[in-house]
Each structure stands twice: as C-alpha cells, then as structure tokens.
XYZ file of C-alpha atoms in Angstrom:
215
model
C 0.000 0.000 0.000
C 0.980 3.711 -0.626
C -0.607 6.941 0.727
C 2.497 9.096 0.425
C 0.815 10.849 -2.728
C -2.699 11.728 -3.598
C -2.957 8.446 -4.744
C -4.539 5.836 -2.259
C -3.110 2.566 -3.979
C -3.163 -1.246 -2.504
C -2.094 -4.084 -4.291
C -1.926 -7.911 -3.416
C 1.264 -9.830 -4.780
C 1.564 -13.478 -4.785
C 5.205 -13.907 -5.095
C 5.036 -14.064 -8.851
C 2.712 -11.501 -10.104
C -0.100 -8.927 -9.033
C -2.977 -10.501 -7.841
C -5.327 -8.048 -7.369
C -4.992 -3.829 -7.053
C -6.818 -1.054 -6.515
C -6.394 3.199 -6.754
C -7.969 6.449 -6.193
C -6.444 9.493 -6.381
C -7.883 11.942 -3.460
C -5.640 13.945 -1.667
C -7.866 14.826 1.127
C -9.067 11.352 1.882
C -6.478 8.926 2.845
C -7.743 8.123 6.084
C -11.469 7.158 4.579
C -10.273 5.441 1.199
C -7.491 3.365 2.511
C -9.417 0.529 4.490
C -12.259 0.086 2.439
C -9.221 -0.467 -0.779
C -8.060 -3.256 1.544
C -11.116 -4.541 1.651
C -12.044 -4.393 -2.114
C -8.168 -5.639 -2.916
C -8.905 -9.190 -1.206
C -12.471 -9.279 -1.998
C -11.245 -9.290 -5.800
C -8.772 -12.000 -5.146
C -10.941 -14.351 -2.849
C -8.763 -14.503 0.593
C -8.972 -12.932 3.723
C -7.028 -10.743 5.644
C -4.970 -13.271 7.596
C -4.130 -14.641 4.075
C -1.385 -11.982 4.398
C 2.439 -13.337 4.658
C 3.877 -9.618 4.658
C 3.405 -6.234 4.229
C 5.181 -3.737 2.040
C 4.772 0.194 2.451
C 5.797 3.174 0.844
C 7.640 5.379 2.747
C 7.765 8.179 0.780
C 8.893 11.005 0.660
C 5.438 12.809 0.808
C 3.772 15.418 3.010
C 3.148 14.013 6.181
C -0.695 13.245 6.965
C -1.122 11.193 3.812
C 1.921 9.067 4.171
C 1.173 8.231 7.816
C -2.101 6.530 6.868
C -0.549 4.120 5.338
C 2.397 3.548 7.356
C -0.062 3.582 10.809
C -2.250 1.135 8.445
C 0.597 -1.644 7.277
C 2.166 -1.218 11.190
C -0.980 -2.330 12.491
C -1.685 -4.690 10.672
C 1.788 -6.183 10.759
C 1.378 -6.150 14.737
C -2.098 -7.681 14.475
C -0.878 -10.714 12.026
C 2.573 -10.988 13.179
C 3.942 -10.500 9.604
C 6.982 -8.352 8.505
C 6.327 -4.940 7.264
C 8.228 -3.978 4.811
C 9.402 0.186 3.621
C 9.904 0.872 -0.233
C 10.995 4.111 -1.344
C 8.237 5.839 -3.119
C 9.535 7.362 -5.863
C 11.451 4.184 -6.469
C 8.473 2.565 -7.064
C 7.166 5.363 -9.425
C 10.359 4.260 -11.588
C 10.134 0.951 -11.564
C 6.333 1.141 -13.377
C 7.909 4.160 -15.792
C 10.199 1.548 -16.822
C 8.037 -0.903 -16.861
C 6.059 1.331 -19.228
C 8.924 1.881 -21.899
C 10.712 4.514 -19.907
C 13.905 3.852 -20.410
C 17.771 5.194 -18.363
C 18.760 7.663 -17.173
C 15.659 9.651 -16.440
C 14.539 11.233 -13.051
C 10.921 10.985 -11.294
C 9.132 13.898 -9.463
C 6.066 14.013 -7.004
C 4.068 17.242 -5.709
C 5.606 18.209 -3.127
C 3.037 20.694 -2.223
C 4.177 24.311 -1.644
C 5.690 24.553 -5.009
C 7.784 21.949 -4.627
C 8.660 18.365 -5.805
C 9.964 15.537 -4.449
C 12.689 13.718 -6.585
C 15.329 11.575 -7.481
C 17.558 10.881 -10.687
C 17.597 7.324 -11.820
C 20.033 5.359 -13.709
C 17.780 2.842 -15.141
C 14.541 1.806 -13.882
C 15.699 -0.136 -10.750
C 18.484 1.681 -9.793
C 18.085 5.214 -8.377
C 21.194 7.429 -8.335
C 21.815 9.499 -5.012
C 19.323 9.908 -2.197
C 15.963 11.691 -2.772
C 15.022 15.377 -2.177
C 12.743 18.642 -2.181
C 13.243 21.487 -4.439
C 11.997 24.537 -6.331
C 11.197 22.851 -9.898
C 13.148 26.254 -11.146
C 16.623 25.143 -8.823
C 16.638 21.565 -10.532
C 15.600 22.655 -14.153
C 19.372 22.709 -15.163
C 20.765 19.230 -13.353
C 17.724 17.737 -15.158
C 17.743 19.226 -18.253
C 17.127 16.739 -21.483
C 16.237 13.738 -18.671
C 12.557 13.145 -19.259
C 10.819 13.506 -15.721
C 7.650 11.039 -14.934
C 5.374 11.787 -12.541
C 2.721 14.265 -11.219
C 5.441 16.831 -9.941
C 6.902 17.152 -13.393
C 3.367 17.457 -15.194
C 2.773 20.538 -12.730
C 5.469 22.042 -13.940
C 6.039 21.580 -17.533
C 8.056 24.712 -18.076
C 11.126 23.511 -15.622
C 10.455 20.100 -16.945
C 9.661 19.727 -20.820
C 9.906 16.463 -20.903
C 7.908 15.598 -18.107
C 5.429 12.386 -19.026
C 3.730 9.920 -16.596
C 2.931 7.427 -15.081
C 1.237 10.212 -13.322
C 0.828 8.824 -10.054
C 2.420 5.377 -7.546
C 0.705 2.402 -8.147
C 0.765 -0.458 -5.544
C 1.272 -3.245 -8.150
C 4.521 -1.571 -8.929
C 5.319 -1.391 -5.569
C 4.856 -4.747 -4.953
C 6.326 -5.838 -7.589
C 9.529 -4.415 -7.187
C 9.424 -5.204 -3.333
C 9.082 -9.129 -4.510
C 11.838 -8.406 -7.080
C 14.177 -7.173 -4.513
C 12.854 -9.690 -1.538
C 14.057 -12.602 -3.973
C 17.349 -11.482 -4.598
C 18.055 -10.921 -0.970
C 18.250 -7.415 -0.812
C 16.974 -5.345 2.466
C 14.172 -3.482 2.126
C 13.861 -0.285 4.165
C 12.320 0.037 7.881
C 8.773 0.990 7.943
C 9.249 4.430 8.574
C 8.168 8.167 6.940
C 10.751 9.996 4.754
C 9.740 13.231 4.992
C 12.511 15.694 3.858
C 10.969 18.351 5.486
C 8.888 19.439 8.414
C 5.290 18.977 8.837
C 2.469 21.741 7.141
C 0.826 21.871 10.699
C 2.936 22.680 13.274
C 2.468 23.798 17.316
C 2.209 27.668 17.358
C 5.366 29.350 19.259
C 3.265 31.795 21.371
C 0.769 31.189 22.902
C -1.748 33.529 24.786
C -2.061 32.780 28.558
C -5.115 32.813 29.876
C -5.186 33.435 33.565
C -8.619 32.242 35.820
C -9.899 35.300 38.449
C-alpha cells in the first residue's frame, strides 16, 4: 500500500505476479479510502485478511498526513498478524512502473511536493536510483535535469522547468509490490517501515501562545 501521494493505492502480490490492485487518487481522503481499498483488494482476489504473509509500504517522501495513513495502516496490521512490514521508497516505485512502461535510463521521477515543490530523485535505469531523494523549487533543478525526461505528477505541474515531463502520473501499488518481490528474492533489504519526509510537517504547534489566567 501507498498513501504518500494523492494516490490511495493497494495491491496484493503473490510472489510471482499482481494478484489483485486497486487506486484512487484523493488527496484529502487517505484516512477514509485506505481501508475500504483493503477490503475491495482481497475481496477481488478471494482470501482474507490473515491470508497476508507480509506487508510492504511506501515510505515516501510525501507530506506528512497522507503518508502516515498508510504507514499507521501496514504497522498495524503487521502487529495484528505478526507478519513483517516492509518500507519501499516511493519514488522508487514510481520508476520501476515508468520503466516498466517503456521509460527507459537515465531519467529522473518527481512528485508534488506541495508548496511549489517536488519531491525527486535521478535514476540510472529503472531499478536503480542514483543518489538519495530530495525537495526542491522545480526552477533550482531545471538545469541538473535538463534533457532527462521527468515522470510523474510533480513534473506534469510544472512543464516549463520540466519539458519532458510524461507519466505514469501517479504510484501504483502493483509496482510497488512488484519491485518489493523483485528485490525480496534477490536478498536485498528493504527499508524500515518508517516516513521519509525531507521536510517538516504543514501543521505545526504555534510558538506563542496567549495565557489565559482564571480570576
């Protein structure tokens, strides 16, 4: 499952291939769409919850509310099945279905960020992401990613600091999965369950406050 974008995505993966998936894009609804695409998810495939071997979740990066639905969601239900959960890089997922689409090296992926901002990263080739992820201006990253094309709904907001921005627009949880299983079966560590955020939180604790004193 992913909720670090507007996109409210939740796949089931066998091991071989996508079993069943599900997506809705809704930025303001995370917290009432991402149960009930659980529920349709293993309704479409025929099992139950405690079907589930393991849990994969992207981490991000992605403004905070959103992402911790999901990562609250797979935690819980990790705890509740005594399964692994599993953390997979957002944006690396958004790669893996661009090049699983025809996108092919080097190219870079970019989500909205919010603020007019995106979250990105530069990739190599479709599984291999070069250097860490970040937030920017689109303007301050035009030049270091000039001729790459760009997939994803940050570059599409932006199409004058990224011409050749295309999609897929948005994470899906099949590619997530897939590339989780991918990665699983060769051996290689996944990432701890836990938010990359890259930034502080939209909402924060006001620094003065006005004290109120009882007669």
């Amino acid at each position: 499952m992913d909720t670090a974008t507007p996109a409210v995505t939740v796949a089931l993966h066998d091991g071989a291939s996508v079993v069943a998936e599900t997506g809705q894009v809704d930025a303001r609804r995370h917290g009432e769409l991402l149960l009930p695409a659980v529920d349709r998810v293993l309704t479409e495939a025929g099992v139950t919850l405690d079907a589930v071997t393991g849990l994969v979740v992207g981490v991000g990066p992605g403004p905070y509310t959103g992402l911790r639905v999901g990562l609250v969601t797979a935690a819980t239900f990790g705890s509740a099945l005594s399964v692994p959960v599993h953390g997979l890089c957002t944006l690396d997922a958004l790669a893996y279905a661009a090049g699983r689409e025809g996108l092919e090296g080097p190219f870079a992926v970019a989500t909205d960020a919010r603020r007019k901002e995106v979250y990105w990263a530069r990739y190599a080739d479709f599984r291999t992401r070069d250097g860490e992820p970040a937030v920017d201006r689109p303007a301050d990253i035009a030049d270091r990613l000039a001729g790459l094309p760009v997939a994803g709904a940050g570059a599409l907001l932006y199409p004058e600091a990224f011409p050749e921005a295309r999609g897929p627009e948005h994470v899906s949880a099949g590619a997530l999965a897939a590339l989780a299983a991918e990665r699983l079966a060769a051996g290689a560590a996944l990432l701890p369950p836990q938010p990359l955020y890259l930034r502080r939180p939209d909402a924060q604790v006001p620094k003065n406050y006005k004290v109120v004193t009882p007669k």
